[in-house]
Amino acid sequence: MLEVTTQGRGKKATYTFMIPDGFWRLILIPSMSFREWGAEYLNILIEGKGVHKAEGGILVKFSSEIMKELAEKYKQDYESVKSTCRRIRDVLKENGYISMDDPSVAKSHRVKSKKTGEWMTGTYALMKDAEARAEWKNFFDIKLAHYQLIMPDAKTVPNYLIAAEASRIYRSDMARWLDVAYYRVAKRTYVSDNMTADINFAKFTFLETLDMGIVRNELERRQEQYKRMMAERMEREKRRKELEKSQIPSLKERKALQAQITQAVQTTYRRTRGMTPEEQESWDKMIEMTVGSIATEVDEEE
C-alpha cells in the first residue's frame, strides 16, 4: 500500500489505505510484487500506447523498445525491467489475455539504421514502412500474375509455391532492398475481453467484500479455465495445420507446377487481371496476413 493510517485501537480501529495505480491490472499476475514499471507496462499494452500514430502511418514499438524506455524512466537496470515485463507477458499469453494473431492486427515494418544499429523512428521509419509495404505488394502481385498464366481464375497463390521465397525475403532480402542493417515486422498486442472483465471483477469484488482471498481464488479458477481453452484451441490449430500439410502436392508435383509457371512466364506475360474493389481489398488483406504470419515474435530480434 502507498499509505496506511489508523484511527482508534483494537476491534474499533479504522484503517485507511491507498491502492497504487495499476494494482488492479497487476493482480492478474499471480504471486508478483508490485512494481511501478510492471504496472505501467500493463497499462501500455491495455491502452495501446505501444503504437505511435503520425501523419503518414503508424509506428508499432517492439517490446524491447518499451522495456528500455521504462528502465530509463524508473532508473532501473534494463535486465530487471525486462525480467518483470517478460514474466507479465508470459502469464498474459498463456491465459489468452493478449494476442497478436488477428489478421487485421496493426503492423509496422521496422528497420535498424546502418549507422546507429538502433530501430529507426520518426519520418524515416514511416518512409521505410511504406517502402517495405510496396515491396511486399509488388512481390505478391507478380506471383499472382504469373500463377494466373496457368490458372486464369485464381485469386491467390498457393502458399506452398511462395512460402520459402517469402521467408527468405523477410529474413534477408528486404533489409538489402531497403538499404538498412535489419528488417522485421512489429505487430500490435491486443487485449482480450476476458482481461478487461477480470480486472473489473477484481476491483469491484474487493471493494464490495474487502476480501482479497475471494478475488484471488476466483481469478485462479478463471485462469485455469482459460488455459484449458487455450490448449484446446492450440490442439485444433495443430490438427488444421496437419490437414493442410497433408493436402500439399508432392515435391515432384510442386516442381512440375513451378516449371509450368516458369515456361508460361517465358512465353507470355500479362499483369494481374483487373480486380473489383472488393477483390482488391481481399487481396490486400491476404498480403497483410501472410506477411504477418511470416514475422517472428515481435520481441524476438534474433
CSV table of C-alpha atoms in Angstrom, one decimal:
chain,number,residue,atom,x,y,z
A,1,MET,CA,0.0,0.0,0.0
A,2,LEU,CA,1.2,3.5,-0.7
A,3,GLU,CA,-0.2,4.9,2.6
A,4,VAL,CA,-1.8,3.5,5.7
A,5,THR,CA,-3.3,5.4,8.6
A,6,THR,CA,-5.0,4.1,11.7
A,7,GLN,CA,-7.6,5.7,13.9
A,8,GLY,CA,-8.6,4.0,17.2
A,9,ARG,CA,-7.5,0.7,18.7
A,10,GLY,CA,-8.4,-2.9,18.6
A,11,LYS,CA,-11.6,-4.0,17.0
A,12,LYS,CA,-12.9,-0.4,16.8
A,13,ALA,CA,-9.8,0.7,14.8
A,14,THR,CA,-10.3,2.2,11.4
A,15,TYR,CA,-7.7,1.7,8.7
A,16,THR,CA,-7.3,3.9,5.6
A,17,PHE,CA,-5.0,2.9,2.8
A,18,MET,CA,-4.2,3.9,-0.7
A,19,ILE,CA,-4.1,1.3,-3.5
A,20,PRO,CA,-1.5,2.1,-6.1
A,21,ASP,CA,-2.4,3.0,-9.7
A,22,GLY,CA,-2.2,-0.2,-11.8
A,23,PHE,CA,-2.7,-2.6,-8.9
A,24,TRP,CA,-6.0,-4.0,-10.3
A,25,ARG,CA,-4.2,-4.8,-13.6
A,26,LEU,CA,-1.1,-6.3,-12.0
A,27,ILE,CA,-3.2,-8.5,-9.7
A,28,LEU,CA,-3.7,-10.7,-12.8
A,29,ILE,CA,-0.1,-11.9,-12.4
A,30,PRO,CA,0.0,-14.5,-9.6
A,31,SER,CA,2.5,-14.0,-6.7
A,32,MET,CA,4.0,-10.9,-8.2
A,33,SER,CA,5.2,-8.0,-6.1
A,34,PHE,CA,4.0,-4.5,-7.2
A,35,ARG,CA,6.5,-2.8,-9.5
A,36,GLU,CA,5.7,0.6,-10.9
A,37,TRP,CA,7.3,-0.3,-14.3
A,38,GLY,CA,5.3,-3.6,-14.4
A,39,ALA,CA,2.1,-1.7,-13.8
A,40,GLU,CA,3.0,0.8,-16.5
A,41,TYR,CA,3.9,-2.0,-18.9
A,42,LEU,CA,0.5,-3.5,-18.5
A,43,ASN,CA,-1.1,0.0,-18.9
A,44,ILE,CA,0.9,0.4,-22.2
A,45,LEU,CA,-0.4,-2.9,-23.5
A,46,ILE,CA,-4.1,-2.3,-22.4
A,47,GLU,CA,-4.3,1.2,-23.8
A,48,GLY,CA,-2.3,0.6,-26.9
A,49,LYS,CA,0.4,3.1,-26.0
A,50,GLY,CA,3.0,1.0,-27.9
A,51,VAL,CA,1.5,2.3,-31.1
A,52,HIS,CA,2.6,5.8,-32.2
A,53,LYS,CA,0.2,7.4,-34.7
A,54,ALA,CA,1.7,10.0,-37.0
A,55,GLU,CA,0.9,11.7,-40.3
A,56,GLY,CA,1.7,9.1,-42.9
A,57,GLY,CA,1.2,6.0,-40.9
A,58,ILE,CA,1.8,4.3,-37.5
A,59,LEU,CA,4.8,3.0,-35.7
A,60,VAL,CA,4.4,-0.1,-33.6
A,61,LYS,CA,7.1,-0.5,-31.0
A,62,PHE,CA,8.9,-3.7,-30.1
A,63,SER,CA,8.6,-4.9,-26.5
A,64,SER,CA,12.4,-4.4,-26.2
A,65,GLU,CA,11.9,-0.7,-27.0
A,66,ILE,CA,9.2,-0.3,-24.4
A,67,MET,CA,11.2,-2.0,-21.8
A,68,LYS,CA,14.2,0.2,-22.5
A,69,GLU,CA,12.1,3.3,-22.1
A,70,LEU,CA,10.7,2.0,-18.8
A,71,ALA,CA,14.2,1.2,-17.5
A,72,GLU,CA,15.3,4.8,-18.3
A,73,LYS,CA,12.1,6.4,-16.8
A,74,TYR,CA,12.3,4.5,-13.5
A,75,LYS,CA,16.2,4.4,-13.4
A,76,GLN,CA,16.3,0.7,-13.2
A,77,ASP,CA,18.6,-1.9,-14.7
A,78,TYR,CA,17.3,-3.0,-18.1
A,79,GLU,CA,17.6,-6.7,-17.3
A,80,SER,CA,15.5,-6.3,-14.2
A,81,VAL,CA,12.8,-4.4,-16.1
A,82,LYS,CA,13.0,-7.0,-18.9
A,83,SER,CA,12.5,-9.9,-16.4
A,84,THR,CA,9.4,-8.2,-14.8
A,85,CYS,CA,7.9,-7.4,-18.2
A,86,ARG,CA,8.6,-10.8,-19.7
A,87,ARG,CA,7.0,-12.6,-16.8
A,88,ILE,CA,3.9,-10.4,-17.1
A,89,ARG,CA,3.8,-11.0,-20.9
A,90,ASP,CA,4.2,-14.8,-20.5
A,91,VAL,CA,1.3,-15.0,-18.0
A,92,LEU,CA,-0.9,-12.9,-20.2
A,93,LYS,CA,-0.1,-15.1,-23.2
A,94,GLU,CA,-0.7,-18.4,-21.5
A,95,ASN,CA,-4.1,-17.2,-20.3
A,96,GLY,CA,-5.1,-15.8,-23.6
A,97,TYR,CA,-5.3,-12.3,-22.2
A,98,ILE,CA,-3.3,-10.9,-25.1
A,99,SER,CA,-3.0,-11.8,-28.8
A,100,MET,CA,-1.2,-10.8,-32.0
A,101,ASP,CA,-2.8,-13.4,-34.1
A,102,ASP,CA,-5.7,-11.4,-35.5
A,103,PRO,CA,-5.1,-10.9,-39.3
A,104,SER,CA,-6.3,-7.3,-39.0
A,105,VAL,CA,-3.8,-6.5,-36.2
A,106,ALA,CA,-1.9,-3.3,-36.8
A,107,LYS,CA,1.7,-3.8,-38.1
A,108,SER,CA,4.8,-1.8,-38.7
A,109,HIS,CA,7.6,-2.7,-41.0
A,110,ARG,CA,10.6,-1.7,-38.8
A,111,VAL,CA,14.2,-1.2,-39.8
A,112,LYS,CA,17.5,-0.7,-38.0
A,113,SER,CA,19.9,2.0,-39.2
A,114,LYS,CA,23.3,1.0,-40.6
A,115,LYS,CA,24.9,4.0,-38.8
A,116,THR,CA,23.5,3.6,-35.3
A,117,GLY,CA,22.3,0.0,-35.2
A,118,GLU,CA,19.1,1.2,-33.5
A,119,TRP,CA,15.5,0.8,-34.5
A,120,MET,CA,14.5,3.9,-36.5
A,121,THR,CA,11.7,6.2,-35.5
A,122,GLY,CA,10.1,9.3,-36.9
A,123,THR,CA,9.7,10.2,-40.6
A,124,TYR,CA,12.5,8.0,-41.8
A,125,ALA,CA,10.9,4.9,-40.1
A,126,LEU,CA,7.5,5.7,-41.7
A,127,MET,CA,9.1,6.1,-45.1
A,128,LYS,CA,10.8,2.7,-44.8
A,129,ASP,CA,7.5,1.2,-43.7
A,130,ALA,CA,5.9,2.5,-46.9
A,131,GLU,CA,8.7,1.2,-49.0
A,132,ALA,CA,8.5,-2.3,-47.4
A,133,ARG,CA,4.8,-2.5,-48.0
A,134,ALA,CA,5.3,-1.5,-51.6
A,135,GLU,CA,7.9,-4.2,-52.0
A,136,TRP,CA,5.7,-6.9,-50.5
A,137,LYS,CA,2.7,-5.8,-52.7
A,138,ASN,CA,4.9,-6.0,-55.8
A,139,PHE,CA,6.2,-9.5,-54.8
A,140,PHE,CA,2.7,-10.9,-54.3
A,141,ASP,CA,1.2,-9.1,-57.4
A,142,ILE,CA,3.9,-10.6,-59.6
A,143,LYS,CA,3.4,-14.0,-58.1
A,144,LEU,CA,-0.3,-13.8,-58.7
A,145,ALA,CA,0.1,-12.6,-62.3
A,146,HIS,CA,2.5,-15.5,-63.0
A,147,TYR,CA,0.2,-18.0,-61.4
A,148,GLN,CA,-2.8,-16.7,-63.4
A,149,LEU,CA,-1.0,-17.5,-66.6
A,150,ILE,CA,-1.8,-21.2,-65.9
A,151,MET,CA,-4.8,-20.6,-63.5
A,152,PRO,CA,-6.7,-17.7,-65.0
A,153,ASP,CA,-9.4,-17.7,-62.4
A,154,ALA,CA,-7.1,-17.8,-59.4
A,155,LYS,CA,-7.5,-15.1,-56.8
A,156,THR,CA,-4.5,-16.1,-54.7
A,157,VAL,CA,-1.3,-18.2,-55.0
A,158,PRO,CA,-0.9,-21.4,-53.0
A,159,ASN,CA,1.3,-20.8,-50.0
A,160,TYR,CA,3.5,-23.8,-50.8
A,161,LEU,CA,4.6,-22.1,-54.0
A,162,ILE,CA,5.8,-18.9,-52.4
A,163,ALA,CA,6.5,-19.7,-48.7
A,164,ALA,CA,10.2,-20.4,-49.0
A,165,GLU,CA,10.9,-17.3,-51.1
A,166,ALA,CA,8.7,-15.1,-48.9
A,167,SER,CA,10.6,-16.3,-45.8
A,168,ARG,CA,13.9,-15.5,-47.4
A,169,ILE,CA,12.7,-12.0,-48.3
A,170,TYR,CA,11.6,-11.4,-44.7
A,171,ARG,CA,14.8,-12.7,-43.2
A,172,SER,CA,17.4,-11.2,-45.5
A,173,ASP,CA,16.4,-9.7,-48.9
A,174,MET,CA,14.1,-7.0,-47.6
A,175,ALA,CA,16.9,-5.4,-45.5
A,176,ARG,CA,19.1,-5.3,-48.6
A,177,TRP,CA,16.3,-3.9,-50.7
A,178,LEU,CA,15.7,-1.1,-48.2
A,179,ASP,CA,19.4,-0.5,-47.7
A,180,VAL,CA,19.2,-0.9,-43.9
A,181,ALA,CA,21.0,-3.0,-41.3
A,182,TYR,CA,18.0,-5.1,-40.2
A,183,TYR,CA,14.3,-5.5,-41.0
A,184,ARG,CA,11.5,-7.0,-39.1
A,185,VAL,CA,7.7,-6.6,-38.6
A,186,ALA,CA,6.3,-5.4,-35.3
A,187,LYS,CA,2.7,-6.4,-34.5
A,188,ARG,CA,0.5,-4.6,-32.0
A,189,THR,CA,-0.6,-6.5,-29.0
A,190,TYR,CA,-4.4,-6.6,-28.4
A,191,VAL,CA,-6.0,-7.5,-25.0
A,192,SER,CA,-9.0,-9.8,-24.8
A,193,ASP,CA,-12.4,-9.1,-23.3
A,194,ASN,CA,-11.5,-11.6,-20.6
A,195,MET,CA,-8.7,-9.5,-19.4
A,196,THR,CA,-10.9,-6.4,-19.1
A,197,ALA,CA,-13.6,-8.4,-17.4
A,198,ASP,CA,-11.2,-9.9,-14.8
A,199,ILE,CA,-9.7,-6.5,-13.9
A,200,ASN,CA,-13.1,-5.1,-13.3
A,201,PHE,CA,-14.1,-8.2,-11.3
A,202,ALA,CA,-11.1,-7.9,-9.1
A,203,LYS,CA,-11.6,-4.2,-8.3
A,204,PHE,CA,-15.3,-4.2,-7.7
A,205,THR,CA,-15.4,-7.5,-5.8
A,206,PHE,CA,-12.7,-6.4,-3.4
A,207,LEU,CA,-14.4,-3.1,-2.8
A,208,GLU,CA,-17.6,-4.9,-2.0
A,209,THR,CA,-16.2,-7.7,0.1
A,210,LEU,CA,-12.8,-6.4,1.4
A,211,ASP,CA,-11.7,-10.0,1.0
A,212,MET,CA,-8.7,-10.5,-1.3
A,213,GLY,CA,-8.9,-14.2,-0.8
A,214,ILE,CA,-12.2,-14.3,-2.7
A,215,VAL,CA,-10.7,-12.3,-5.5
A,216,ARG,CA,-7.5,-14.4,-5.9
A,217,ASN,CA,-9.4,-17.7,-5.7
A,218,GLU,CA,-11.8,-16.7,-8.5
A,219,LEU,CA,-9.0,-15.3,-10.7
A,220,GLU,CA,-7.1,-18.6,-10.2
A,221,ARG,CA,-10.3,-20.6,-11.2
A,222,ARG,CA,-10.8,-18.4,-14.3
A,223,GLN,CA,-7.2,-18.6,-15.4
A,224,GLU,CA,-7.2,-22.4,-15.2
A,225,GLN,CA,-10.3,-22.4,-17.4
A,226,TYR,CA,-8.6,-20.0,-19.9
A,227,LYS,CA,-5.5,-22.3,-20.0
A,228,ARG,CA,-7.8,-25.3,-20.9
A,229,MET,CA,-9.5,-23.3,-23.6
A,230,MET,CA,-6.1,-22.2,-25.0
A,231,ALA,CA,-4.8,-25.8,-25.0
A,232,GLU,CA,-8.0,-26.9,-26.9
A,233,ARG,CA,-7.6,-24.1,-29.4
A,234,MET,CA,-3.9,-25.0,-30.0
A,235,GLU,CA,-4.8,-28.6,-30.5
A,236,ARG,CA,-7.4,-27.7,-33.1
A,237,GLU,CA,-4.9,-25.4,-34.8
A,238,LYS,CA,-2.4,-28.2,-34.8
A,239,ARG,CA,-4.9,-30.6,-36.5
A,240,ARG,CA,-5.8,-27.9,-39.0
A,241,LYS,CA,-2.1,-27.4,-40.0
A,242,GLU,CA,-1.6,-31.2,-40.2
A,243,LEU,CA,-4.6,-31.5,-42.5
A,244,GLU,CA,-3.4,-28.5,-44.6
A,245,LYS,CA,0.1,-30.1,-44.8
A,246,SER,CA,-1.3,-33.4,-45.9
A,247,GLN,CA,-3.0,-31.7,-48.8
A,248,ILE,CA,0.1,-30.1,-50.2
A,249,PRO,CA,1.2,-31.7,-53.5
A,250,SER,CA,4.3,-33.8,-53.5
A,251,LEU,CA,7.7,-32.3,-54.2
A,252,LYS,CA,7.7,-33.8,-57.7
A,253,GLU,CA,4.2,-32.3,-58.4
A,254,ARG,CA,5.3,-28.9,-57.0
A,255,LYS,CA,8.4,-28.8,-59.2
A,256,ALA,CA,6.3,-29.7,-62.2
A,257,LEU,CA,3.8,-26.9,-61.4
A,258,GLN,CA,6.6,-24.4,-60.9
A,259,ALA,CA,8.2,-25.5,-64.2
A,260,GLN,CA,4.8,-24.9,-65.9
A,261,ILE,CA,4.6,-21.4,-64.5
A,262,THR,CA,8.2,-20.6,-65.5
A,263,GLN,CA,7.5,-21.7,-69.1
A,264,ALA,CA,4.3,-19.7,-69.2
A,265,VAL,CA,6.2,-16.6,-68.0
A,266,GLN,CA,8.9,-17.1,-70.6
A,267,THR,CA,6.5,-17.3,-73.4
A,268,THR,CA,3.9,-14.8,-72.4
A,269,TYR,CA,3.3,-12.2,-69.7
A,270,ARG,CA,0.4,-10.1,-68.5
A,271,ARG,CA,-0.3,-8.1,-65.4
A,272,THR,CA,-2.6,-9.2,-62.7
A,273,ARG,CA,-6.1,-9.2,-64.1
A,274,GLY,CA,-8.3,-6.2,-63.1
A,275,MET,CA,-9.8,-6.7,-59.7
A,276,THR,CA,-13.1,-5.3,-58.4
A,277,PRO,CA,-12.7,-3.1,-55.3
A,278,GLU,CA,-13.9,-6.0,-53.2
A,279,GLU,CA,-11.4,-8.4,-54.7
A,280,GLN,CA,-8.6,-5.8,-54.3
A,281,GLU,CA,-9.5,-5.3,-50.6
A,282,SER,CA,-9.4,-9.1,-50.1
A,283,TRP,CA,-6.1,-9.4,-51.9
A,284,ASP,CA,-4.5,-6.6,-49.8
A,285,LYS,CA,-5.7,-8.2,-46.6
A,286,MET,CA,-4.2,-11.5,-47.7
A,287,ILE,CA,-0.8,-9.8,-48.2
A,288,GLU,CA,-1.0,-8.3,-44.7
A,289,MET,CA,-2.0,-11.6,-43.2
A,290,THR,CA,0.8,-13.5,-45.0
A,291,VAL,CA,3.5,-11.0,-44.1
A,292,GLY,CA,2.3,-11.1,-40.5
A,293,SER,CA,2.4,-14.8,-40.3
A,294,ILE,CA,6.0,-14.8,-41.6
A,295,ALA,CA,7.0,-12.3,-39.0
A,296,THR,CA,8.7,-13.8,-35.9
A,297,GLU,CA,7.6,-13.0,-32.4
A,298,VAL,CA,7.8,-9.2,-32.1
A,299,ASP,CA,10.0,-9.1,-29.1
A,300,GLU,CA,12.5,-11.6,-30.5
A,301,GLU,CA,15.0,-9.6,-32.5
A,302,GLU,CA,17.2,-12.7,-33.3
